[in-house]
Amino acid sequence: LCVFDYQAQYDVALAYRNAEKPFVIRNDPSVMEVVRRWDDDPEYLHKKLGDENRIYTERSPKNHFMYYNVRKRKQVRNWRQPENDVVSMSYGEWLERALLREAYALDDPEIKARSDELREKRMTLPNRDEEDIPDDDEIQVDNDRESEKRMKWYYFRLNAFLEEAKGDTVDKFVFDEVAFFDPRNTTASHFYFVEPEDQRGINCRFGMRGIVAENHYDLSRNMIAILGGERRYIIAHPAQCSKMGLYPAQHPSGRHSSFDWSN
């Protein structure tokens, strides 16, 4: 893919955007400001999101996460739900588990000690009962033992919607933080929106080492900002969709490939 500098090659990058061609853009001051804020203080997000507010978090016994819509389960005979499901989790607990996964991979005792510190803090917090779980049919009660949790993968998701971005909400926090994806901030967001009125919110996602989101296509334009860590994308031309083994539209995992691309 072509890689453009926001400050030196803005017009060329804009031409690619208007032509709806994939590209990478770097050195946007608005984006770099967020990167510095999150990177300079490793505890910044933890302080803001805390240990009490429980958020929609995907859970899996392996590192693969397959999208599915359980409301479509009756449309496919003998459908079996993928192994990943949804629980609610605080940012602090997700961070604890992400650091533990990192410590295992790198054999790093300092990262392991930080994860253990977060776990010890979590154990001193009041127990949360089922009434604290967000009102969502998809979210399961997390009854895993601590030993089981340590072996699973978690995908923490802050899904923010513009109409909810007010007061002391997570939605407002996300839109305030990543203002370059806020259509109301026309100066910062102009490059990233072709049709601002059709924006569908911000999906702010925190993964952990090794997570794979199964191959799929989306139904709208995407702009993706990597604000920390690394992420690998495999991109195919739309003309290749017929060769990707996609589930049909009525399937619970419609738009997603039926086979494991990492195998």
mmCIF file of C-alpha atoms in Angstrom:
data_model
loop_
_atom_site.group_PDB
_atom_site.id
_atom_site.type_symbol
_atom_site.label_atom_id
_atom_site.label_comp_id
_atom_site.label_asym_id
_atom_site.label_seq_id
_atom_site.Cartn_x
_atom_site.Cartn_y
_atom_site.Cartn_z
ATOM 1 C CA LEU A 1 0.000 0.000 0.000
ATOM 2 C CA CYS A 2 1.046 3.601 -0.542
ATOM 3 C CA VAL A 3 2.107 5.382 2.639
ATOM 4 C CA PHE A 4 1.559 9.147 2.817
ATOM 5 C CA ASP A 5 2.680 11.862 5.212
ATOM 6 C CA TYR A 6 -0.331 13.858 6.425
ATOM 7 C CA GLN A 7 1.550 17.150 6.466
ATOM 8 C CA ALA A 8 3.595 16.723 3.284
ATOM 9 C CA GLN A 9 1.283 14.654 1.036
ATOM 10 C CA TYR A 10 -2.216 15.556 2.200
ATOM 11 C CA ASP A 11 -3.607 16.270 -1.292
ATOM 12 C CA VAL A 12 -2.329 12.977 -2.721
ATOM 13 C CA ALA A 13 -3.752 11.042 0.205
ATOM 14 C CA LEU A 14 -7.072 12.852 -0.196
ATOM 15 C CA ALA A 15 -7.179 11.826 -3.852
ATOM 16 C CA TYR A 16 -6.746 8.181 -2.804
ATOM 17 C CA ARG A 17 -9.502 8.589 -0.211
ATOM 18 C CA ASN A 18 -11.854 10.076 -2.786
ATOM 19 C CA ALA A 19 -11.043 7.246 -5.197
ATOM 20 C CA GLU A 20 -11.782 4.774 -2.375
ATOM 21 C CA LYS A 21 -8.379 3.098 -2.648
ATOM 22 C CA PRO A 22 -6.639 1.582 0.410
ATOM 23 C CA PHE A 23 -3.655 3.505 1.769
ATOM 24 C CA VAL A 24 -1.772 4.340 4.960
ATOM 25 C CA ILE A 25 -1.380 7.867 6.291
ATOM 26 C CA ARG A 26 1.025 8.944 9.025
ATOM 27 C CA ASN A 27 2.047 12.022 10.975
ATOM 28 C CA ASP A 28 -1.385 13.589 11.486
ATOM 29 C CA PRO A 29 -0.855 16.001 14.428
ATOM 30 C CA SER A 30 -4.348 15.282 15.811
ATOM 31 C CA VAL A 31 -3.671 11.549 15.883
ATOM 32 C CA MET A 32 -0.132 11.905 17.211
ATOM 33 C CA GLU A 33 -1.427 14.017 20.090
ATOM 34 C CA VAL A 34 -3.576 11.093 21.250
ATOM 35 C CA VAL A 35 -0.688 8.640 20.803
ATOM 36 C CA ARG A 36 1.572 10.807 22.956
ATOM 37 C CA ARG A 37 -1.100 11.288 25.623
ATOM 38 C CA TRP A 38 -1.750 7.560 25.911
ATOM 39 C CA ASP A 39 1.929 6.596 25.640
ATOM 40 C CA ASP A 40 3.506 9.199 27.949
ATOM 41 C CA ASP A 41 1.400 8.024 30.884
ATOM 42 C CA PRO A 42 0.850 4.240 30.762
ATOM 43 C CA GLU A 43 -1.799 4.664 33.468
ATOM 44 C CA TYR A 44 -3.755 7.368 31.608
ATOM 45 C CA LEU A 45 -6.479 5.105 30.216
ATOM 46 C CA HIS A 46 -6.645 3.088 33.419
ATOM 47 C CA LYS A 47 -7.233 6.265 35.417
ATOM 48 C CA LYS A 48 -9.933 7.421 33.014
ATOM 49 C CA LEU A 49 -11.768 4.102 32.580
ATOM 50 C CA GLY A 50 -11.102 2.701 36.033
ATOM 51 C CA ASP A 51 -11.871 -0.597 37.713
ATOM 52 C CA GLU A 52 -15.615 -0.208 38.255
ATOM 53 C CA ASN A 53 -17.169 0.560 34.871
ATOM 54 C CA ARG A 54 -17.843 -2.765 33.141
ATOM 55 C CA ILE A 55 -17.653 -2.777 29.352
ATOM 56 C CA TYR A 56 -18.688 -5.138 26.542
ATOM 57 C CA THR A 57 -15.747 -7.571 26.206
ATOM 58 C CA GLU A 58 -15.409 -10.569 23.931
ATOM 59 C CA ARG A 59 -13.958 -13.745 25.478
ATOM 60 C CA SER A 60 -12.486 -16.787 23.762
ATOM 61 C CA PRO A 61 -10.668 -19.995 24.811
ATOM 62 C CA LYS A 62 -8.414 -19.499 21.777
ATOM 63 C CA ASN A 63 -7.028 -16.465 19.983
ATOM 64 C CA HIS A 64 -9.634 -16.437 17.183
ATOM 65 C CA PHE A 65 -12.739 -14.269 17.352
ATOM 66 C CA MET A 66 -15.616 -14.928 14.937
ATOM 67 C CA TYR A 67 -18.448 -12.426 14.647
ATOM 68 C CA TYR A 68 -21.965 -13.830 14.929
ATOM 69 C CA ASN A 69 -25.499 -12.554 15.432
ATOM 70 C CA VAL A 70 -27.402 -14.945 17.688
ATOM 71 C CA ARG A 71 -30.709 -13.468 16.512
ATOM 72 C CA LYS A 72 -30.131 -15.220 13.168
ATOM 73 C CA ARG A 73 -29.439 -18.641 14.681
ATOM 74 C CA LYS A 74 -32.812 -20.070 13.629
ATOM 75 C CA GLN A 75 -32.106 -19.267 9.975
ATOM 76 C CA VAL A 76 -29.371 -21.909 9.729
ATOM 77 C CA ARG A 77 -30.125 -25.536 10.509
ATOM 78 C CA ASN A 78 -27.914 -27.122 13.172
ATOM 79 C CA TRP A 79 -25.914 -23.905 13.618
ATOM 80 C CA ARG A 80 -23.256 -24.093 16.300
ATOM 81 C CA GLN A 81 -22.192 -20.938 18.086
ATOM 82 C CA PRO A 82 -18.471 -20.110 17.777
ATOM 83 C CA GLU A 83 -16.396 -20.581 20.917
ATOM 84 C CA ASN A 84 -16.108 -16.867 21.662
ATOM 85 C CA ASP A 85 -18.845 -15.132 23.647
ATOM 86 C CA VAL A 86 -19.366 -11.821 25.451
ATOM 87 C CA VAL A 87 -18.895 -10.846 29.090
ATOM 88 C CA SER A 88 -18.599 -7.480 30.826
ATOM 89 C CA MET A 89 -15.233 -6.439 32.215
ATOM 90 C CA SER A 90 -13.519 -3.356 33.574
ATOM 91 C CA TYR A 91 -10.585 -1.809 31.741
ATOM 92 C CA GLY A 92 -8.399 -2.613 34.745
ATOM 93 C CA GLU A 93 -9.170 -6.321 34.550
ATOM 94 C CA TRP A 94 -8.665 -6.380 30.779
ATOM 95 C CA LEU A 95 -5.291 -4.633 31.226
ATOM 96 C CA GLU A 96 -4.304 -7.206 33.846
ATOM 97 C CA ARG A 97 -5.035 -10.055 31.442
ATOM 98 C CA ALA A 98 -3.432 -8.364 28.417
ATOM 99 C CA LEU A 99 -0.229 -7.787 30.396
ATOM 100 C CA LEU A 100 -0.229 -11.405 31.556
ATOM 101 C CA ARG A 101 -0.492 -12.610 27.950
ATOM 102 C CA GLU A 102 2.389 -10.266 27.042
ATOM 103 C CA ALA A 103 4.478 -11.514 29.963
ATOM 104 C CA TYR A 104 3.982 -15.138 28.903
ATOM 105 C CA ALA A 105 4.983 -14.379 25.307
ATOM 106 C CA LEU A 106 8.080 -12.346 26.195
ATOM 107 C CA ASP A 107 9.038 -14.212 29.380
ATOM 108 C CA ASP A 108 9.195 -10.820 31.076
ATOM 109 C CA PRO A 109 9.046 -10.881 34.902
ATOM 110 C CA GLU A 110 8.488 -7.111 35.167
ATOM 111 C CA ILE A 111 5.337 -7.248 33.028
ATOM 112 C CA LYS A 112 4.201 -10.309 34.985
ATOM 113 C CA ALA A 113 4.703 -8.399 38.248
ATOM 114 C CA ARG A 114 2.575 -5.517 36.943
ATOM 115 C CA SER A 115 -0.201 -7.953 35.979
ATOM 116 C CA ASP A 116 -0.030 -9.570 39.425
ATOM 117 C CA GLU A 117 -0.243 -6.127 41.034
ATOM 118 C CA LEU A 118 -3.422 -5.350 39.104
ATOM 119 C CA ARG A 119 -4.884 -8.728 40.064
ATOM 120 C CA GLU A 120 -4.186 -8.138 43.752
ATOM 121 C CA LYS A 121 -5.895 -4.757 43.514
ATOM 122 C CA ARG A 122 -8.922 -6.307 41.758
ATOM 123 C CA MET A 123 -9.262 -8.885 44.516
ATOM 124 C CA THR A 124 -9.742 -6.095 47.075
ATOM 125 C CA LEU A 125 -12.649 -4.553 45.157
ATOM 126 C CA PRO A 126 -16.261 -5.297 46.149
ATOM 127 C CA ASN A 127 -17.811 -8.289 44.427
ATOM 128 C CA ARG A 128 -20.059 -7.383 41.524
ATOM 129 C CA ASP A 129 -23.305 -9.297 41.224
ATOM 130 C CA GLU A 130 -25.427 -10.096 38.188
ATOM 131 C CA GLU A 131 -27.464 -6.921 38.601
ATOM 132 C CA ASP A 132 -24.375 -4.940 37.583
ATOM 133 C CA ILE A 133 -24.207 -6.626 34.179
ATOM 134 C CA PRO A 134 -25.308 -4.297 31.350
ATOM 135 C CA ASP A 135 -28.810 -5.005 30.048
ATOM 136 C CA ASP A 136 -27.880 -6.946 26.929
ATOM 137 C CA ASP A 137 -29.085 -10.424 25.947
ATOM 138 C CA GLU A 138 -25.683 -11.287 24.463
ATOM 139 C CA ILE A 139 -23.662 -10.690 27.636
ATOM 140 C CA GLN A 140 -22.962 -13.780 29.732
ATOM 141 C CA VAL A 141 -22.281 -13.998 33.457
ATOM 142 C CA ASP A 142 -18.531 -14.542 33.852
ATOM 143 C CA ASN A 143 -18.363 -17.598 36.119
ATOM 144 C CA ASP A 144 -14.848 -18.617 35.078
ATOM 145 C CA ARG A 145 -12.413 -19.467 37.836
ATOM 146 C CA GLU A 146 -9.281 -17.342 38.064
ATOM 147 C CA SER A 147 -7.195 -20.205 36.662
ATOM 148 C CA GLU A 148 -9.507 -20.388 33.613
ATOM 149 C CA LYS A 149 -9.420 -16.642 33.015
ATOM 150 C CA ARG A 150 -5.638 -16.687 32.867
ATOM 151 C CA MET A 151 -5.781 -19.032 29.862
ATOM 152 C CA LYS A 152 -8.302 -17.091 27.765
ATOM 153 C CA TRP A 153 -8.158 -14.186 25.341
ATOM 154 C CA TYR A 154 -10.179 -10.984 25.786
ATOM 155 C CA TYR A 155 -11.121 -8.262 23.301
ATOM 156 C CA PHE A 156 -12.151 -5.086 25.144
ATOM 157 C CA ARG A 157 -14.473 -2.861 23.099
ATOM 158 C CA LEU A 158 -15.546 0.729 23.659
ATOM 159 C CA ASN A 159 -18.342 1.245 21.153
ATOM 160 C CA ALA A 160 -19.219 4.951 21.249
ATOM 161 C CA PHE A 161 -22.214 6.599 19.596
ATOM 162 C CA LEU A 162 -22.507 10.296 18.868
ATOM 163 C CA GLU A 163 -26.042 10.625 20.242
ATOM 164 C CA GLU A 164 -24.799 9.242 23.598
ATOM 165 C CA ALA A 165 -21.663 11.412 23.748
ATOM 166 C CA LYS A 166 -22.782 13.692 26.555
ATOM 167 C CA GLY A 167 -22.419 14.038 30.293
ATOM 168 C CA ASP A 168 -20.136 11.580 32.069
ATOM 169 C CA THR A 169 -20.434 8.707 29.593
ATOM 170 C CA VAL A 170 -17.860 6.437 27.995
ATOM 171 C CA ASP A 171 -19.204 7.609 24.633
ATOM 172 C CA LYS A 172 -18.269 11.220 25.413
ATOM 173 C CA PHE A 173 -14.840 10.143 26.637
ATOM 174 C CA VAL A 174 -14.128 8.312 23.364
ATOM 175 C CA PHE A 175 -15.323 11.164 21.147
ATOM 176 C CA ASP A 176 -13.351 13.692 23.201
ATOM 177 C CA GLU A 177 -10.197 11.577 23.038
ATOM 178 C CA VAL A 178 -10.241 10.747 19.323
ATOM 179 C CA ALA A 179 -11.654 14.024 18.034
ATOM 180 C CA PHE A 180 -10.350 13.295 14.538
ATOM 181 C CA PHE A 181 -13.202 10.749 14.271
ATOM 182 C CA ASP A 182 -15.825 13.198 15.561
ATOM 183 C CA PRO A 183 -17.805 14.652 12.621
ATOM 184 C CA ARG A 184 -18.665 17.690 14.746
ATOM 185 C CA ASN A 185 -14.975 18.585 14.815
ATOM 186 C CA THR A 186 -14.761 19.465 11.135
ATOM 187 C CA THR A 187 -11.179 20.727 11.297
ATOM 188 C CA ALA A 188 -9.703 17.539 12.743
ATOM 189 C CA SER A 189 -12.052 15.035 11.074
ATOM 190 C CA HIS A 190 -12.421 16.444 7.552
ATOM 191 C CA PHE A 191 -9.947 14.013 6.013
ATOM 192 C CA TYR A 192 -11.525 10.934 7.579
ATOM 193 C CA PHE A 193 -15.154 11.447 6.544
ATOM 194 C CA VAL A 194 -16.570 11.378 3.040
ATOM 195 C CA GLU A 195 -20.151 11.675 4.290
ATOM 196 C CA PRO A 196 -20.039 12.892 7.925
ATOM 197 C CA GLU A 197 -23.805 12.618 8.284
ATOM 198 C CA ASP A 198 -23.548 8.849 7.778
ATOM 199 C CA GLN A 199 -21.009 8.215 10.540
ATOM 200 C CA ARG A 200 -21.810 5.132 12.639
ATOM 201 C CA GLY A 201 -19.895 5.855 15.798
ATOM 202 C CA ILE A 202 -16.409 4.894 16.942
ATOM 203 C CA ASN A 203 -15.360 1.319 17.683
ATOM 204 C CA CYS A 204 -12.402 1.731 20.029
ATOM 205 C CA ARG A 205 -10.916 -1.722 20.520
ATOM 206 C CA PHE A 206 -8.203 -3.047 22.802
ATOM 207 C CA GLY A 207 -6.875 -6.469 21.916
ATOM 208 C CA MET A 208 -4.031 -8.529 23.292
ATOM 209 C CA ARG A 209 -1.079 -10.318 21.779
ATOM 210 C CA GLY A 210 -2.065 -12.938 19.204
ATOM 211 C CA ILE A 211 -5.756 -12.085 18.721
ATOM 212 C CA VAL A 212 -7.186 -12.788 15.260
ATOM 213 C CA ALA A 213 -10.440 -11.249 14.018
ATOM 214 C CA GLU A 214 -11.747 -13.577 11.310
ATOM 215 C CA ASN A 215 -11.637 -12.448 7.692
ATOM 216 C CA HIS A 216 -14.675 -10.376 6.662
ATOM 217 C CA TYR A 217 -15.923 -7.343 4.810
ATOM 218 C CA ASP A 218 -17.829 -4.393 6.272
ATOM 219 C CA LEU A 219 -20.856 -2.625 4.847
ATOM 220 C CA SER A 220 -19.501 0.918 5.133
ATOM 221 C CA ARG A 221 -16.275 2.862 4.660
ATOM 222 C CA ASN A 222 -13.661 2.321 7.347
ATOM 223 C CA MET A 223 -10.890 4.541 8.656
ATOM 224 C CA ILE A 224 -8.677 2.753 11.170
ATOM 225 C CA ALA A 225 -6.259 4.443 13.573
ATOM 226 C CA ILE A 226 -3.590 2.415 15.372
ATOM 227 C CA LEU A 227 -2.908 4.336 18.585
ATOM 228 C CA GLY A 228 -0.620 1.812 20.248
ATOM 229 C CA GLY A 229 0.896 -1.604 19.679
ATOM 230 C CA GLU A 230 0.787 -3.363 16.335
ATOM 231 C CA ARG A 231 -1.881 -4.824 14.124
ATOM 232 C CA ARG A 232 -1.563 -6.762 10.863
ATOM 233 C CA TYR A 233 -4.161 -6.492 8.099
ATOM 234 C CA ILE A 234 -4.568 -8.761 5.096
ATOM 235 C CA ILE A 235 -6.528 -6.890 2.440
ATOM 236 C CA ALA A 236 -8.097 -8.406 -0.678
ATOM 237 C CA HIS A 237 -9.750 -6.772 -3.656
ATOM 238 C CA PRO A 238 -13.583 -6.859 -3.621
ATOM 239 C CA ALA A 239 -13.432 -8.882 -6.842
ATOM 240 C CA GLN A 240 -12.024 -11.771 -4.787
ATOM 241 C CA CYS A 241 -15.042 -12.084 -2.451
ATOM 242 C CA SER A 242 -16.346 -15.118 -4.326
ATOM 243 C CA LYS A 243 -13.117 -16.967 -3.484
ATOM 244 C CA MET A 244 -13.138 -16.265 0.267
ATOM 245 C CA GLY A 245 -15.653 -18.863 1.414
ATOM 246 C CA LEU A 246 -17.969 -16.223 2.861
ATOM 247 C CA TYR A 247 -21.025 -17.250 4.828
ATOM 248 C CA PRO A 248 -24.264 -16.098 3.156
ATOM 249 C CA ALA A 249 -25.971 -12.911 4.343
ATOM 250 C CA GLN A 250 -28.652 -14.767 6.363
ATOM 251 C CA HIS A 251 -26.056 -16.750 8.324
ATOM 252 C CA PRO A 252 -25.301 -15.627 11.924
ATOM 253 C CA SER A 253 -21.708 -15.025 10.757
ATOM 254 C CA GLY A 254 -22.683 -13.476 7.437
ATOM 255 C CA ARG A 255 -19.959 -11.439 5.656
ATOM 256 C CA HIS A 256 -17.248 -13.577 7.341
ATOM 257 C CA SER A 257 -15.084 -16.380 5.939
ATOM 258 C CA SER A 258 -16.023 -19.931 6.818
ATOM 259 C CA PHE A 259 -12.416 -21.111 7.097
ATOM 260 C CA ASP A 260 -9.381 -20.269 9.218
ATOM 261 C CA TRP A 261 -7.068 -17.928 7.325
ATOM 262 C CA SER A 262 -4.247 -18.439 9.815
ATOM 263 C CA ASN A 263 -4.032 -22.183 9.140
#
